[in-house]
Amino acid sequence: MSEARRYQQLRAHFSYLKLDSAAEALPRILDAARAENLSLTAALERLLEIEVTATEERRLAGRLRFACLPDPWTLSDFDFAAQPGVDEKLIRDLATMRFLDDASNVLLVGPPGVGKTMLATALARGAAEAGNRVYFTTAADLAARCHKAAVEGRWATCMRFFAGPKLLVIDELGYLPLPGDGASALFQVINQRYLKSSTILTTNVGIADWATAFGDATVAAAMLDRLLHRATVVGIDGPSYRLRSHQSTSDKLRKAVNAHVS
Ligand code: ADP
Ligand code: MG
């Protein structure tokens, strides 16, 4: 077989195996192999590394598309100095993703604007980057989807969907009253994930007030029992980041007025 024909054959093999990035890099790597006198092993390793990197990037993009994260936040976007209410060491420990290994949960509890959604999103992104299937939803959306599924006779499929991800984020529990059977749907989702895979839950309702917030004290107690059995509770009792700019504007205004008066 001539060298040119062998090269065409090699390109055809790559194309058949859908190793498109390696195929594209092939001329470059062959030139480098000649120029740098690379061993066959070194050249092959370089070529396949290109394919592996491209595959990893494609899979991560797929996981991130599936995850439906509300923003592209990472932990480096979070200003720990601006939020003294957050235990940075604890968050950095969660960011190692060890909590996924023993299926423990994370509860982010605090008033609006303190960064609960941002931290949940950043942790979810980290989990996806580490190779895990992640899904982000809000408590209200989860309840609505479960309700719709029940009406349309797709309850089991819906439960399987929420059982699937290695990490499920349920944002904003307690902001809106859950519709009719919402609390029970939420309980079933939590219960089937219990001890199998991790859930991050954000809420503005202090744990002591869950019973009243969910109407049904028994369901609330059963839900907390599963959630807290293996969990890290992150209480964020700090200033609202959203109100920061308003705060400094009104501070400035007040100072200006005071200066004018005195
Ligand atoms: P919560 O979910 O607790 O109501 P969010 O996570 O939605 O709060 O945060 C509100 C807004 O403030 C978002 O735009 C978020 O990016 C920003 N934010 C909150 N805390 C911080 C922080 N510590 N560093 C940087 N941005 C922050
Ligand atoms: Mg939020």
Coordinates of C-alpha atoms and ligand atoms in Angstrom, one line a residue:
M1 CA 0.0 0.0 0.0
S2 CA 1.4 3.4 -0.9
E3 CA 2.0 5.9 1.9
A4 CA -0.6 8.3 0.5
R5 CA -3.2 5.5 0.4
R6 CA -2.3 4.3 3.9
Y7 CA -2.8 7.9 5.1
Q8 CA -6.3 8.1 3.5
Q9 CA -7.1 4.7 5.1
L10 CA -6.1 6.1 8.5
R11 CA -8.3 9.1 8.0
A12 CA -11.2 6.8 7.1
H13 CA -10.7 4.8 10.3
F14 CA -10.8 7.9 12.4
S15 CA -13.9 9.1 10.6
Y16 CA -15.6 5.7 11.0
L17 CA -14.8 5.8 14.8
K18 CA -16.0 9.4 14.9
L19 CA -12.7 10.5 16.3
D20 CA -13.1 13.9 14.6
S21 CA -10.7 15.9 16.7
A22 CA -7.9 13.4 16.4
A23 CA -8.5 13.2 12.6
E24 CA -8.3 17.0 12.4
A25 CA -5.1 17.0 14.4
L26 CA -3.5 14.1 12.5
P27 CA -1.5 16.1 9.9
R28 CA -0.2 18.4 12.7
I29 CA 0.9 15.5 14.9
L30 CA 2.5 13.6 12.0
D31 CA 4.5 16.8 11.2
A32 CA 5.5 17.2 14.8
A33 CA 6.5 13.6 15.1
R34 CA 8.8 14.0 12.1
A35 CA 10.2 17.3 13.2
E36 CA 10.7 16.4 16.9
N37 CA 11.6 12.8 16.1
L38 CA 8.9 11.6 18.4
S39 CA 8.5 7.9 19.3
L40 CA 5.4 6.2 18.0
T41 CA 4.1 5.9 21.6
A42 CA 4.6 9.7 22.2
A43 CA 2.9 10.6 18.9
L44 CA -0.1 8.4 19.6
E45 CA -0.4 9.7 23.1
R46 CA -0.4 13.3 21.8
L47 CA -3.0 12.5 19.2
L48 CA -5.4 10.6 21.5
E49 CA -5.0 13.2 24.3
I50 CA -6.5 15.7 21.8
E51 CA -9.5 13.4 21.3
V52 CA -9.9 12.8 25.0
T53 CA -9.9 16.5 25.8
A54 CA -12.5 17.2 23.1
T55 CA -14.7 14.4 24.4
E56 CA -14.5 15.6 27.9
E57 CA -15.5 19.2 26.9
R58 CA -18.4 17.9 24.8
R59 CA -19.7 15.7 27.7
L60 CA -19.3 18.6 30.2
A61 CA -21.3 20.8 27.8
G62 CA -24.0 18.2 27.6
R63 CA -24.1 17.8 31.4
L64 CA -24.3 21.6 31.8
R65 CA -27.1 21.8 29.3
F66 CA -29.1 19.1 31.1
A67 CA -28.4 20.8 34.5
C68 CA -30.4 24.0 33.7
L69 CA -28.3 26.1 36.1
P70 CA -29.8 29.6 36.3
D71 CA -26.4 31.3 35.9
P72 CA -22.8 30.4 35.0
W73 CA -21.6 31.2 38.6
T74 CA -18.6 29.4 40.0
L75 CA -17.3 29.6 43.6
S76 CA -14.6 32.1 42.6
D77 CA -17.4 34.6 41.8
F78 CA -18.6 34.4 45.4
D79 CA -17.2 37.3 47.5
F80 CA -16.7 35.7 50.9
A81 CA -15.5 39.0 52.4
A82 CA -18.9 40.6 51.5
Q83 CA -20.8 37.8 53.3
P84 CA -19.3 37.2 56.8
G85 CA -22.4 35.1 57.5
V86 CA -21.0 32.3 55.4
D87 CA -18.4 29.8 56.8
E88 CA -15.9 29.8 53.9
K89 CA -14.1 26.7 55.2
L90 CA -17.3 24.8 55.2
I91 CA -18.2 25.9 51.6
R92 CA -14.6 25.0 50.4
D93 CA -15.0 21.6 52.0
L94 CA -18.4 21.1 50.2
A95 CA -16.7 22.1 46.9
T96 CA -14.4 19.1 47.2
M97 CA -17.6 17.2 46.3
R98 CA -17.0 14.6 49.0
F99 CA -20.6 15.0 50.1
L100 CA -21.7 13.3 46.9
D101 CA -19.8 10.1 47.8
D102 CA -21.9 9.4 50.9
A103 CA -25.1 10.8 49.4
S104 CA -25.3 13.5 52.0
N105 CA -27.4 16.6 51.6
V106 CA -26.8 20.3 51.9
L107 CA -29.3 22.8 53.4
L108 CA -28.7 26.4 52.7
V109 CA -30.8 28.4 55.1
G110 CA -31.1 32.2 55.3
P111 CA -33.1 35.3 54.4
P112 CA -33.4 36.6 50.8
G113 CA -30.3 38.0 49.0
V114 CA -27.6 36.4 51.1
G115 CA -26.3 34.2 48.2
K116 CA -28.1 30.8 48.7
T117 CA -29.0 30.4 45.0
M118 CA -25.5 31.5 44.0
L119 CA -23.8 29.0 46.3
A120 CA -26.1 26.2 45.3
T121 CA -25.5 27.0 41.6
A122 CA -21.7 27.2 42.1
L123 CA -21.6 23.8 43.9
A124 CA -23.9 22.3 41.2
R125 CA -21.5 23.5 38.5
G126 CA -18.5 22.0 40.4
A127 CA -20.4 18.7 40.6
A128 CA -21.1 18.7 36.9
E129 CA -17.4 19.6 36.2
A130 CA -16.4 16.7 38.3
G131 CA -18.3 14.4 36.0
N132 CA -21.7 14.1 37.8
R133 CA -25.2 14.4 36.5
V134 CA -26.8 17.4 38.0
Y135 CA -30.3 19.0 37.8
F136 CA -31.4 22.4 39.1
T137 CA -35.0 23.2 39.9
T138 CA -37.1 25.3 42.2
A139 CA -39.5 23.8 44.8
A140 CA -42.4 25.5 43.0
D141 CA -41.4 24.1 39.6
L142 CA -40.8 20.6 41.0
A143 CA -44.3 20.7 42.6
A144 CA -45.9 21.9 39.4
R145 CA -44.2 19.3 37.3
C146 CA -45.1 16.5 39.7
H147 CA -48.7 17.7 39.7
K148 CA -48.9 17.8 35.9
A149 CA -47.3 14.4 35.7
A150 CA -49.9 12.9 38.1
V151 CA -52.7 14.4 36.1
E152 CA -51.3 13.0 32.8
G153 CA -50.6 9.6 34.3
R154 CA -46.8 10.0 34.1
W155 CA -46.1 9.9 37.9
A156 CA -43.6 7.0 37.8
T157 CA -41.6 8.6 35.0
C158 CA -41.5 11.9 36.8
M159 CA -40.3 10.3 40.0
R160 CA -37.6 8.4 38.0
F161 CA -36.5 11.7 36.5
F162 CA -36.0 13.3 39.9
A163 CA -34.3 10.2 41.2
G164 CA -31.8 10.2 38.4
P165 CA -29.3 13.0 39.0
K166 CA -26.3 12.4 41.3
L167 CA -27.1 15.9 42.6
L168 CA -30.5 17.6 42.6
V169 CA -30.8 21.2 43.6
I170 CA -34.2 22.3 44.9
D171 CA -34.1 26.1 45.2
E172 CA -36.4 28.5 47.0
L173 CA -38.3 26.2 49.3
G174 CA -40.7 28.3 51.4
Y175 CA -40.9 31.4 49.2
L176 CA -44.2 30.3 47.7
P177 CA -46.7 28.1 49.4
L178 CA -46.6 24.7 47.6
P179 CA -49.8 23.9 45.7
G180 CA -52.2 21.2 47.0
D181 CA -50.1 18.0 46.8
G182 CA -46.8 19.9 46.5
A183 CA -45.5 19.0 49.9
S184 CA -46.2 15.3 49.4
A185 CA -44.6 15.3 45.9
L186 CA -41.5 17.0 47.4
F187 CA -41.5 14.4 50.2
Q188 CA -41.6 11.6 47.7
V189 CA -38.7 13.0 45.7
I190 CA -36.6 13.5 48.9
N191 CA -37.6 10.0 50.2
Q192 CA -36.6 8.2 47.0
R193 CA -33.2 10.0 46.9
Y194 CA -32.6 9.4 50.6
L195 CA -29.2 7.6 51.2
K196 CA -28.8 7.1 47.4
S197 CA -27.9 10.6 46.1
S198 CA -27.4 14.1 47.3
T199 CA -29.8 17.0 47.3
I200 CA -29.0 20.7 47.9
L201 CA -32.0 22.6 49.2
T202 CA -32.2 26.3 49.7
T203 CA -34.8 27.9 52.0
N204 CA -35.6 31.0 53.8
V205 CA -37.6 29.1 56.4
G206 CA -35.6 28.2 59.6
I207 CA -35.7 24.5 60.3
A208 CA -37.7 25.1 63.5
D209 CA -40.5 26.7 61.4
W210 CA -40.9 24.0 58.8
A211 CA -43.9 22.4 60.4
T212 CA -45.9 25.6 60.1
A213 CA -44.5 26.6 56.7
F214 CA -45.6 23.4 55.0
G215 CA -49.0 23.2 56.6
D216 CA -48.6 19.5 57.3
A217 CA -46.4 18.9 60.4
T218 CA -46.1 15.2 59.8
V219 CA -44.9 15.5 56.2
A220 CA -42.5 18.3 57.3
A221 CA -41.1 16.1 60.1
A222 CA -40.7 13.1 57.8
M223 CA -39.0 15.3 55.1
L224 CA -36.6 16.8 57.7
D225 CA -35.8 13.4 59.1
R226 CA -34.6 12.2 55.6
L227 CA -32.9 15.4 54.7
L228 CA -31.0 15.9 58.0
H229 CA -30.0 12.3 58.6
R230 CA -26.8 13.0 56.6
A231 CA -26.5 16.7 56.0
T232 CA -24.5 19.8 56.2
V233 CA -26.6 22.7 57.3
V234 CA -25.2 26.1 56.1
G235 CA -27.0 28.9 57.9
I236 CA -26.3 32.3 56.3
D237 CA -27.2 35.0 58.7
G238 CA -25.7 38.0 57.0
P239 CA -26.6 41.1 55.0
S240 CA -28.5 40.9 51.7
Y241 CA -26.1 41.3 48.8
R242 CA -28.9 42.5 46.6
L243 CA -29.6 45.4 49.0
R244 CA -25.9 46.3 49.2
S245 CA -25.9 48.9 46.5
H246 CA -29.3 50.3 47.8
Q247 CA -27.8 50.4 51.2
S248 CA -24.7 52.4 50.2
T249 CA -26.8 54.7 48.0
S250 CA -29.2 55.5 50.9
D251 CA -26.2 55.8 53.3
K252 CA -24.7 58.4 51.0
L253 CA -28.0 60.2 50.7
R254 CA -28.4 60.3 54.4
K255 CA -24.9 61.6 54.9
A256 CA -25.4 64.3 52.3
V257 CA -28.7 65.3 53.9
N258 CA -27.1 65.4 57.4
A259 CA -24.2 67.4 56.2
H260 CA -26.6 69.9 54.6
V261 CA -28.7 70.2 57.8
S262 CA -25.8 70.7 60.2
Ligands
ADP1 P1 -30.6 34.2 47.7 O1 -30.8 33.0 46.9 O2 -30.1 34.0 49.1 O3 -31.8 35.1 47.7 P2 -28.8 35.0 45.6 O4 -27.9 33.9 45.5 O5 -29.9 35.0 44.5 O6 -29.5 35.1 47.0 O7 -28.0 36.4 45.5 C1 -28.6 37.6 45.2 C2 -27.7 38.4 44.2 O8 -26.6 38.8 44.9 C3 -27.2 37.5 43.1 O9 -27.1 38.4 41.9 C4 -25.8 37.1 43.5 O10 -25.0 36.9 42.5 C5 -25.4 38.2 44.4 N1 -24.6 37.8 45.5 C6 -25.1 37.4 46.7 N2 -24.1 37.1 47.6 C7 -22.9 37.4 46.9 C8 -21.5 37.3 47.3 N3 -21.1 36.9 48.5 N4 -20.6 37.6 46.3 C9 -21.0 38.0 45.1 N5 -22.3 38.1 44.7 C10 -23.3 37.8 45.6
MG2 MG -32.4 32.5 45.8

